[in-house]
Coordinates of C-alpha atoms and ligand atoms in Angstrom, one line a residue:
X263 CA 21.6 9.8 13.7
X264 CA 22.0 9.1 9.6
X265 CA 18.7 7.6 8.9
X266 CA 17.3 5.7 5.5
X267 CA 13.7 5.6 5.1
X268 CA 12.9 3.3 2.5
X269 CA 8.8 4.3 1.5
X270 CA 9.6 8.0 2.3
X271 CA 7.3 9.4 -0.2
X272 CA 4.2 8.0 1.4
X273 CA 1.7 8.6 3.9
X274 CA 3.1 7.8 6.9
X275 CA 7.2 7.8 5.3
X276 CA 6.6 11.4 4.1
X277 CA 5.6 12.7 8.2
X278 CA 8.3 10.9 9.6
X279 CA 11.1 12.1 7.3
X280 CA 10.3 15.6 8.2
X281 CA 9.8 14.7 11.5
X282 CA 13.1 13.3 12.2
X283 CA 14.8 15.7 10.0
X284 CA 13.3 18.4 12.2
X285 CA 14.7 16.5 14.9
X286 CA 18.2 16.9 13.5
X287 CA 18.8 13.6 12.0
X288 CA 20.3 13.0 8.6
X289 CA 17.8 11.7 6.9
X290 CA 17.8 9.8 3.1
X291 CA 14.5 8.8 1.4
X292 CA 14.6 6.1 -0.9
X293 CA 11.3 5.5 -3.2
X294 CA 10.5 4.0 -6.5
X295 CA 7.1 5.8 -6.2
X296 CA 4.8 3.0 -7.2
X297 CA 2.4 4.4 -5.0
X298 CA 1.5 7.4 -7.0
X299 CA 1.8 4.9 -10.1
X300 CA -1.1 2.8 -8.4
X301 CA -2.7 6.2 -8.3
X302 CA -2.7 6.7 -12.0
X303 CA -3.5 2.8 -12.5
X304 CA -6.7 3.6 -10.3
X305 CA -7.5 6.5 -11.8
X306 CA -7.3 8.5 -8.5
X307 CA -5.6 11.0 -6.9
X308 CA -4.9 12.2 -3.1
X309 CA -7.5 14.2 -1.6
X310 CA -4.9 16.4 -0.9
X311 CA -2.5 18.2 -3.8
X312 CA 1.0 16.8 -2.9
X313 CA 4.3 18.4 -5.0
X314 CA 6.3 16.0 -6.9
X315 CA 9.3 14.6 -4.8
X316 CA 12.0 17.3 -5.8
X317 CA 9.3 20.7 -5.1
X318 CA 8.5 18.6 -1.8
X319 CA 12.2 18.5 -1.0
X320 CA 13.5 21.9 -2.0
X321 CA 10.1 23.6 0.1
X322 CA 11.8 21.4 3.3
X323 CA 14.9 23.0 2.9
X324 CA 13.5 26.6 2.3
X325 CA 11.1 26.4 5.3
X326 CA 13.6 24.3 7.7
X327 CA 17.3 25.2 6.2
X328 CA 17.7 20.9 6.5
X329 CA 18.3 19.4 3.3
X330 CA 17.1 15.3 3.0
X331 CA 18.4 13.0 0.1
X332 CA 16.2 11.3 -2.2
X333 CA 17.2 8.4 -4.3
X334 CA 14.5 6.7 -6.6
X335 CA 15.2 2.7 -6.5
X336 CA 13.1 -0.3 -6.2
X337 CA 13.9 -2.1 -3.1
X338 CA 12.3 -5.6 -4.3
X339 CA 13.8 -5.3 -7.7
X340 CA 17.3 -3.1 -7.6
X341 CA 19.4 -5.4 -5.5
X342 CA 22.5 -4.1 -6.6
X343 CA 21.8 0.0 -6.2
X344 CA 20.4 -0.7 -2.7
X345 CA 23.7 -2.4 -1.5
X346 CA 25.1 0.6 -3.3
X347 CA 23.1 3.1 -0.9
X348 CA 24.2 1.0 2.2
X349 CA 27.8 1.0 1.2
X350 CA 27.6 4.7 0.6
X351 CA 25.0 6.1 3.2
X352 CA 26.8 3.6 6.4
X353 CA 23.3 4.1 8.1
X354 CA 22.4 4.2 11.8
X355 CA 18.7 3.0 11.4
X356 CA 16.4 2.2 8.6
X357 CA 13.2 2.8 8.6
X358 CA 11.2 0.2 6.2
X359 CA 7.8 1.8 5.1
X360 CA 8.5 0.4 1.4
X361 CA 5.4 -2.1 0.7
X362 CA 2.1 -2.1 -1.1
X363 CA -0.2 -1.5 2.0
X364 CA -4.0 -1.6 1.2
X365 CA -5.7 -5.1 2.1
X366 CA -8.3 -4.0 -0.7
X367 CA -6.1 -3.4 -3.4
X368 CA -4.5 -6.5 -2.5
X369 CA -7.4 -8.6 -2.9
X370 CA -8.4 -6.9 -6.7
X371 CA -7.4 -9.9 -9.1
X372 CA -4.6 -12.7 -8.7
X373 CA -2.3 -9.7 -10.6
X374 CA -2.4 -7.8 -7.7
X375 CA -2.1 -10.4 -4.9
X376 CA 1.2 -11.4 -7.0
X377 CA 2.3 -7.9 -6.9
X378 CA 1.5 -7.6 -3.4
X379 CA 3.7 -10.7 -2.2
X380 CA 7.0 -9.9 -5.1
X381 CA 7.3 -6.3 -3.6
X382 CA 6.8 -6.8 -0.2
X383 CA 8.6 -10.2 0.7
X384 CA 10.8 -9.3 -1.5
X385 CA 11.7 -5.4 -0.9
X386 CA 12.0 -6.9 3.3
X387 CA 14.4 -9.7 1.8
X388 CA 16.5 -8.4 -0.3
X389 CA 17.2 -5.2 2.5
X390 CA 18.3 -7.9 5.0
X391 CA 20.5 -9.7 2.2
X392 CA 21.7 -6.1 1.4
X393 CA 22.4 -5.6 5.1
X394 CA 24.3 -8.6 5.7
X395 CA 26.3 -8.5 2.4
X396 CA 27.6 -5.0 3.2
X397 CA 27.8 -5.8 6.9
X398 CA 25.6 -3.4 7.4
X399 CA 25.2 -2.4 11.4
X400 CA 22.3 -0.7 10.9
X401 CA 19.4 -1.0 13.0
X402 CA 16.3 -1.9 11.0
X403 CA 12.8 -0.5 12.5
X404 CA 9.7 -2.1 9.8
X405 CA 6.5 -1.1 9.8
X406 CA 4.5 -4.3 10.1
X407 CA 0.7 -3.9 11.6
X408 CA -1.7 -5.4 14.1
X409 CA -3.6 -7.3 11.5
X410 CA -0.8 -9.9 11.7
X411 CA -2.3 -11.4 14.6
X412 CA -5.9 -11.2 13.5
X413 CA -8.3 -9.5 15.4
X414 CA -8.6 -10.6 19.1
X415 CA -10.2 -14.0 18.5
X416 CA -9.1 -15.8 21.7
X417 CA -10.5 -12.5 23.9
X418 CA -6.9 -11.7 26.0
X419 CA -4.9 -8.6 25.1
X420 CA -2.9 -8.8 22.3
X421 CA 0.6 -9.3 24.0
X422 CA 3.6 -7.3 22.3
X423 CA 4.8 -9.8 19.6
X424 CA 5.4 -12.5 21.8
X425 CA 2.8 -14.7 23.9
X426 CA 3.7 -16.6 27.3
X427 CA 3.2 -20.4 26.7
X428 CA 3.5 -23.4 28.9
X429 CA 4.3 -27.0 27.9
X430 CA 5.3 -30.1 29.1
X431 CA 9.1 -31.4 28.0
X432 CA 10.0 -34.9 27.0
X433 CA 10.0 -36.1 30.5
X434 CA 6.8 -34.6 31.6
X435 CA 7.6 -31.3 33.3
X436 CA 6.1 -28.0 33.0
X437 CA 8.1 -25.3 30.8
X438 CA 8.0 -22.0 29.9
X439 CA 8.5 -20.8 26.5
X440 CA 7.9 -17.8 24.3
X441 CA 6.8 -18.1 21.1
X442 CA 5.6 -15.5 18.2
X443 CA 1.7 -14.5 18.8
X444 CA -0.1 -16.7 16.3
X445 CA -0.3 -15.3 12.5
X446 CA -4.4 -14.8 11.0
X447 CA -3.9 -12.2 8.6
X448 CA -7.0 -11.2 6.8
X449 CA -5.8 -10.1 3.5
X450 CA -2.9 -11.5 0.9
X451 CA -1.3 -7.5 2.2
X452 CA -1.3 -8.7 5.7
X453 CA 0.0 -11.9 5.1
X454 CA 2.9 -10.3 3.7
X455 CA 3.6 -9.0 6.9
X456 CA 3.5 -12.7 8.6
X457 CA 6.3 -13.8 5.9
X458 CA 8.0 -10.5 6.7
X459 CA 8.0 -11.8 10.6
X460 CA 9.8 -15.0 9.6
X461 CA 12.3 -13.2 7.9
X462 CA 13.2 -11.1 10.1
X463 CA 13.2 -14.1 13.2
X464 CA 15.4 -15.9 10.8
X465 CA 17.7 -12.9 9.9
X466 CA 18.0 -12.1 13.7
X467 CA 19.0 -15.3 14.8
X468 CA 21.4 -16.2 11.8
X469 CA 22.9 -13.1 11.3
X470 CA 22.4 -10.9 14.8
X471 CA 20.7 -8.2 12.8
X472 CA 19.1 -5.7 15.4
X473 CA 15.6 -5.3 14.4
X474 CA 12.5 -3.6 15.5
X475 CA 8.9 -4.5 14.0
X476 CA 5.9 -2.1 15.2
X477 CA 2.8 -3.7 14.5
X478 CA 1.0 -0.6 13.4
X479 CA -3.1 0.2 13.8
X480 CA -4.8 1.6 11.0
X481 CA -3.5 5.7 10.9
X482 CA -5.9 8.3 11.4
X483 CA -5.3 12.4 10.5
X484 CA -3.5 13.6 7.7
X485 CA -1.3 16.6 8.5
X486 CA 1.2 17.0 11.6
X487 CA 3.5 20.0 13.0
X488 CA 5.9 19.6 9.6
X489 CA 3.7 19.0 7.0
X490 CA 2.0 22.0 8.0
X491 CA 4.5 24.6 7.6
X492 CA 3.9 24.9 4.2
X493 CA 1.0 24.0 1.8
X494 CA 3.9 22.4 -0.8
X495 CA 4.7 19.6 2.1
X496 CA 1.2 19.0 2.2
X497 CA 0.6 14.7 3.3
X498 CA -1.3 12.7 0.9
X499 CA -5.1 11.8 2.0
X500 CA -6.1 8.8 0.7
X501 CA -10.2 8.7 0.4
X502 CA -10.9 5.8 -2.2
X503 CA -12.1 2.2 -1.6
X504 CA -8.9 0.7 -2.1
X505 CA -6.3 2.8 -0.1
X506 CA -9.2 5.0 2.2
X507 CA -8.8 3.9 5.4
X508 CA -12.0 3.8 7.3
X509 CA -11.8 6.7 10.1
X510 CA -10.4 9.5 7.4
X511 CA -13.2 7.9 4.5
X512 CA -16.0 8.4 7.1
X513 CA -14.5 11.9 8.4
X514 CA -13.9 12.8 4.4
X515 CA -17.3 11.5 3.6
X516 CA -18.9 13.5 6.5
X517 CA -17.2 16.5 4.8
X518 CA -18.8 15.8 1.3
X519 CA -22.1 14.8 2.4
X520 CA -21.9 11.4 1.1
X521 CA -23.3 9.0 3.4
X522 CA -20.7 7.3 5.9
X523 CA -20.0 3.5 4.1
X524 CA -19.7 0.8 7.4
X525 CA -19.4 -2.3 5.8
X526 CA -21.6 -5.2 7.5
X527 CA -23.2 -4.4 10.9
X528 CA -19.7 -2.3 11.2
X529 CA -19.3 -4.5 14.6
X530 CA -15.3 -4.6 13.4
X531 CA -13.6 -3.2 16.1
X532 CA -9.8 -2.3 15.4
X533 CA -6.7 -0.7 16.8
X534 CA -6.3 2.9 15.9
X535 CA -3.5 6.0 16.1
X536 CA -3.0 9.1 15.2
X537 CA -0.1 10.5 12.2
X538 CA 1.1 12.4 14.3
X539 CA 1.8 9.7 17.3
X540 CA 3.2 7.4 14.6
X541 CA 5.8 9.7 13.3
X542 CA 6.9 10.3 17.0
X543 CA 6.9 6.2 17.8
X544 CA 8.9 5.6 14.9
X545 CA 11.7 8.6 16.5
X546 CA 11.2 6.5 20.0
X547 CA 11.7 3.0 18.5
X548 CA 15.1 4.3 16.8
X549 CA 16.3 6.1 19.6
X550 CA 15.4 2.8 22.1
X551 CA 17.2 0.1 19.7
X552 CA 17.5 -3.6 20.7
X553 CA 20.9 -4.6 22.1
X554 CA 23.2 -6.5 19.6
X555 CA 22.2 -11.0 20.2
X556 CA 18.6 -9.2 21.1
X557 CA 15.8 -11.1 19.6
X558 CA 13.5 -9.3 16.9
X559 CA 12.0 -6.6 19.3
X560 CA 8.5 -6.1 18.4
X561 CA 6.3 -3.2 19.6
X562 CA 2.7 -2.8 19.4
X563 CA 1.8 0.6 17.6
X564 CA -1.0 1.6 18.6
X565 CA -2.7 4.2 21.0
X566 CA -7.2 3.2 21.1
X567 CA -9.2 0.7 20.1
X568 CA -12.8 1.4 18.4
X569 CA -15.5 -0.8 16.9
X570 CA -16.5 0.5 13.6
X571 CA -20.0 1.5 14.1
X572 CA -19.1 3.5 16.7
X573 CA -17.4 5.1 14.5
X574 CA -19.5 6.1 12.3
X575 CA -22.4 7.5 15.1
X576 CA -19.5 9.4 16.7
X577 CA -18.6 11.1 13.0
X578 CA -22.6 11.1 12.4
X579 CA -23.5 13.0 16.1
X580 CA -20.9 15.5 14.9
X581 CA -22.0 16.6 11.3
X582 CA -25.0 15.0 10.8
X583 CA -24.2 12.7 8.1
X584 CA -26.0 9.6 7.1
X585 CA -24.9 6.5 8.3
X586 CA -25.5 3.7 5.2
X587 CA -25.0 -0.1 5.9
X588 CA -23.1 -1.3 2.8
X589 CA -22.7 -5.0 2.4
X590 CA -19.2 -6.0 3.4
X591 CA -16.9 -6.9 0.4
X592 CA -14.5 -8.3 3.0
X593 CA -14.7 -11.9 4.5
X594 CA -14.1 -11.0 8.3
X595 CA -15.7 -11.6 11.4
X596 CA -18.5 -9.6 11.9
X597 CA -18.0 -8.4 14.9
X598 CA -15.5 -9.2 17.4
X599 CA -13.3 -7.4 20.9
X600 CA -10.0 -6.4 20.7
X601 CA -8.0 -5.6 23.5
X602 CA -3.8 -4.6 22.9
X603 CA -0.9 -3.9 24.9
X604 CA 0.6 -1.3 24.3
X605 CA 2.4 -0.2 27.2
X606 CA 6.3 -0.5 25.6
X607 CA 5.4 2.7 24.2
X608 CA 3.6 4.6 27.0
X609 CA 6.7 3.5 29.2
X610 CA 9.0 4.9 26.4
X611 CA 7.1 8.5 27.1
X612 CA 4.1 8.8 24.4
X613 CA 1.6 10.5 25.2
X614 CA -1.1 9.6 22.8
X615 CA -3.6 12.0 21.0
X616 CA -6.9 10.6 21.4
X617 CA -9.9 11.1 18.9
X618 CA -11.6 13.4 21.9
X619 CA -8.7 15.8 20.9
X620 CA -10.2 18.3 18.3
X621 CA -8.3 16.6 15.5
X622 CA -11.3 14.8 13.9
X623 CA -12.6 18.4 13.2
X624 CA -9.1 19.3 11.4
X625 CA -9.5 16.3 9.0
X626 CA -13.2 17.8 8.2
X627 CA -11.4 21.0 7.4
X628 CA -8.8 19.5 5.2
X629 CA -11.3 17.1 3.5
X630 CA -13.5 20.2 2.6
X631 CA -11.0 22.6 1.9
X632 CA -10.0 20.1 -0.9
X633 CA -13.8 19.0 -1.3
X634 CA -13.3 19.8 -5.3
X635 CA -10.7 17.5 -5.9
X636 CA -12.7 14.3 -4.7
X637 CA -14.0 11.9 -6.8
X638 CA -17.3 10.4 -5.2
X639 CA -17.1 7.6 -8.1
X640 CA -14.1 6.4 -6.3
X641 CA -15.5 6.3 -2.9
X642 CA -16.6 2.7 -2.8
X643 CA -15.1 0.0 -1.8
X644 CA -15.3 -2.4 -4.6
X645 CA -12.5 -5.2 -4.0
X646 CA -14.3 -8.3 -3.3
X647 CA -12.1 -10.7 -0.8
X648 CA -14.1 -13.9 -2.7
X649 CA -15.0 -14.2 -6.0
X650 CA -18.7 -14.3 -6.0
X651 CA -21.0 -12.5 -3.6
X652 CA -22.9 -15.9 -2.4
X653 CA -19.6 -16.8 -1.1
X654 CA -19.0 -13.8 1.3
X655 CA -22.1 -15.6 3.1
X656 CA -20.2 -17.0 6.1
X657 CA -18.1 -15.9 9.1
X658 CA -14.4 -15.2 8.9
X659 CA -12.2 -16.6 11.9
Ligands
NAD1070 P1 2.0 4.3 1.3 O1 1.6 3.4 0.2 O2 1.5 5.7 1.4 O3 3.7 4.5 1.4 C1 4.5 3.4 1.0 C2 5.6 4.0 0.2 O4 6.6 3.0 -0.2 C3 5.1 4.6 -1.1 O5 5.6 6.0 -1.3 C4 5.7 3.7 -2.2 O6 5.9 4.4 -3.4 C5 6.9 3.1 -1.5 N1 7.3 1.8 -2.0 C6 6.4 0.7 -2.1 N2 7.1 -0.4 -2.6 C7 8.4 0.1 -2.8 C8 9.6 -0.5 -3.3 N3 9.6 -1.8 -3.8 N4 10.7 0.2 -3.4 C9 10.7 1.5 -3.0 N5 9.6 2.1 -2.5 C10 8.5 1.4 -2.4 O7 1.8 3.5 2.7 P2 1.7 4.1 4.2 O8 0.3 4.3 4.6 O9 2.7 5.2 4.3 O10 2.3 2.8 5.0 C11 3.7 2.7 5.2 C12 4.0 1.4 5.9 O11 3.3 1.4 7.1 C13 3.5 0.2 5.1 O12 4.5 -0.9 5.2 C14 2.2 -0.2 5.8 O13 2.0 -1.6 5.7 C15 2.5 0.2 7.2 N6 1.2 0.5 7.9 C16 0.4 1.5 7.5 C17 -0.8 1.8 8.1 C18 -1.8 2.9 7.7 O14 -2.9 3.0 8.2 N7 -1.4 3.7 6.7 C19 -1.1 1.1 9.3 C20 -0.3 0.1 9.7 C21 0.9 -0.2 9.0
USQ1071 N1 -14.4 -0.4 6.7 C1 -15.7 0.0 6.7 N2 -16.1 1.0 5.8 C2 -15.1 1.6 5.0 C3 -13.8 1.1 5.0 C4 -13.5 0.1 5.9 O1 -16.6 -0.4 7.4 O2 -15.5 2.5 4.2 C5 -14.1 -1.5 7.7 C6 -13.4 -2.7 7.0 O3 -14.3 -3.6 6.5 C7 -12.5 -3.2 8.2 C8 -12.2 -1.9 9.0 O4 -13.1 -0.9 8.6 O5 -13.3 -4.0 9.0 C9 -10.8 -1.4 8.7 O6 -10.5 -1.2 7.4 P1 -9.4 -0.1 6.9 O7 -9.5 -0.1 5.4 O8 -9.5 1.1 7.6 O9 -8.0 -0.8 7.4 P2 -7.2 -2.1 6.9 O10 -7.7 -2.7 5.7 O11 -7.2 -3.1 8.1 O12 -5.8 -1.6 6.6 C10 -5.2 -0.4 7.2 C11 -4.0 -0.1 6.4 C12 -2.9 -1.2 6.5 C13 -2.7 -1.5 8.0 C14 -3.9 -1.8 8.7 C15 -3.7 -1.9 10.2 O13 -4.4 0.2 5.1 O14 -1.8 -0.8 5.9 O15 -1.8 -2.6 8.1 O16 -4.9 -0.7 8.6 S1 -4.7 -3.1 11.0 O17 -6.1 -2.8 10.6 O18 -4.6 -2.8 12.5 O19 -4.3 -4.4 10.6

């Protein structure tokens, strides 16, 4: 299959490149690598030393003997190269990684809200304009993520997109509809994901685009059977307060001795998976596309659920780190359930790693291997959702 990934440079577009190139696809990244500008903006770097694009690529084809394209272009901003790239490349399948991803960094200063929305609505819009200007047959698999519904308010499982409603009609009877799961995104970055939904119900239904959207845990783990082969394909490992992610932070933490950061009472409890399960749902998800007059087919990406907290003791019984109880920068509910479906998947034939697997130990390894390069300056989480700190006081729905 000829495959675009648009965001292939990142952490989870990086991983799933190889992987489906290992897989014998043809694959084509495209990136405009702002994340490793945001990098230099926050005065960070990944834990981890990744190559430039082009020593990345050449070690692929030395290790594997398969050669992947790279094109650097802005999807929200180079309308015109991108339809160029369709036109050209005639894709299968894209693969949409390309948006600013961290809540956090999202929530910084009204700049980087604004940059937030203009990439991301607009790198998913302009694609589907580019798709249907160059009748483009492609089908289009986007990473959205589970914090589009919120966070299990209501107590039933999170259905897969779509939720089972019944109403009365004009005349009184009883019937059945189904409509898109309520949107209550906790951050401008996951509300950019709602808009993303619309346009792609819109684009769907005007223009019988075949689209997948995975809604996406938070990804755990770093490295998988590609980025392994050799230390110049190495995956980035994000550790800081704004793009950290809170199982690798506390794992990376543990590995430092710094003292694991929950925020609040850490009675969050969230949908987790694994790198390497998301690099093999994104290969299931193109080779199981919706049929043509399909509507949006939306699959819920995700493989455990864990309450933060819980977390943390599990990470704390295994190293003996500190647990420390920060005050939570976030406005979110405290604590709260969360039960998903995820069953599309599991029928589709993955077989999830868990965190009982062994792979928590191999983040330690890779977090102290690279121990030097970590700047514990940058460990906390210092974007404030609300302006001043009296006005965190109060509970998120
Ligand atoms: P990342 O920031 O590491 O990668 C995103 C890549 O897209 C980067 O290489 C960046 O340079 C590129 N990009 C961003 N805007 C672009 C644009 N306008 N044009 C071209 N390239 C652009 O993020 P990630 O962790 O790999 O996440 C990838 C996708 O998966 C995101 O859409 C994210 O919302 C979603 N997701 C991630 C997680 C997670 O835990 N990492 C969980 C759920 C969903
Ligand atoms: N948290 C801590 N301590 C930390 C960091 C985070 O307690 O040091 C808490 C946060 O307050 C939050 C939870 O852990 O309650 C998750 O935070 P996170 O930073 O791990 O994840 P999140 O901001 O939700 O975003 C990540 C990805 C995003 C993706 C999302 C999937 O960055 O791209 O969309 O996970 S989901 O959470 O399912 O919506």
């Amino acid at each position: 299959m000829k495959v675009v990934v648009l965001g292939g440079d990142g952490f989870c577009g990086w991983p799933t490149s190889l992987h489906l190139s290992s897989r014998g696809h043809d694959v084509t990244i495209v990136d405009n690598l702002s994340r490793r500008n945001i990098d230099n903006e926050l005065e960070i770097s990944s834990l981890t030393p990744i190559r430039p694009p082009g020593d990345r690529l050449a070690a692929w084809r030395q290790v594997s003997n398969h050669v992947i394209g790279f094109r650097n272009l802005d999807v929200a901003r180079d309308y015109d190269r991108l339809c160029a790239l369709l036109e050209h490349e005639r894709p299968d399948a894209i693969v949409h990684f390309a948006e600013q991803r961290a809540a956090p960094y999202s929530m910084k200063s009204a700049r980087h809200k604004r940059y937030t929305v203009d990439n991301n609505v607009n790198a998913t819009h302009n694609l589907l304009a580019a798709m249907v200007e160059t009748a483009c047959e492609a089908h289009l698999v986007h990473l959205g993520t589970m914090g589009v519904y919120g966070y299990g308010s209501t107590g039933a499982p999170i259905p897969e997109g779509y939720l089972p409603v019944r109403i009365r009609d004009g005349a009184g009877n009883w019937v059945d509809r189904e409509i898109l799961h309520p949107a209550n995104p906790g951050s401008v970055y996951h509300m950019t994901k709602v808009l993303d939904q619309q346009l792609f119900f819109y684009y769907n239904k005007n223009d019988s685009l075949r689209i997948t959207d995975l809604h996406q845990g938070i990804v755990w783990g770093t490295q998988t059977p590609e980025t392994e082969r050799d230390e110049r394909l190495i995956n980035r490992f994000d550790y800081d307060g704004d793009y950290g992610t809170v199982l690798n932070r506390f794992l990376m933490q543990a590995a430092i001795g710094y003292p694991l950061t929950v925020h609040g009472t850490g009675g969050q409890t969230r949908a987790f998976i694994h790198i390497r399960d998301t690099v093999r749902c994104i290969e299931l998800a193109l080779l199981n596309p919706p049929e043509a007059g399909d509507r949006v087919l939306i699959r819920n990406q995700m493989t455990e659920t864990h309450r933060v907290r819980d977390l943390a003791r599990l990470v704390a019984r295994l190293t003996g780190a500190r647990i420390d109880f920060v005050d939570n920068p976030r406005f979110e509910a405290p604590d709260n359930d969360l039960a998903v479906e995820n069953r599309q998947f599991l029928e589709l034939g993955l077989r999830p790693v868990t965190l009982e697997e062994g792979l928590l130990q191999e983040v330690m390894e890779i977090a102290r291997r690279y121990s030097g390069r970590c700047n514990p300056d940058r460990i906390p989480c210092r974007s404030r959702w609300r302006r001043t700190h009296a006005a965190q006081i109060g509970t998120a729905p």
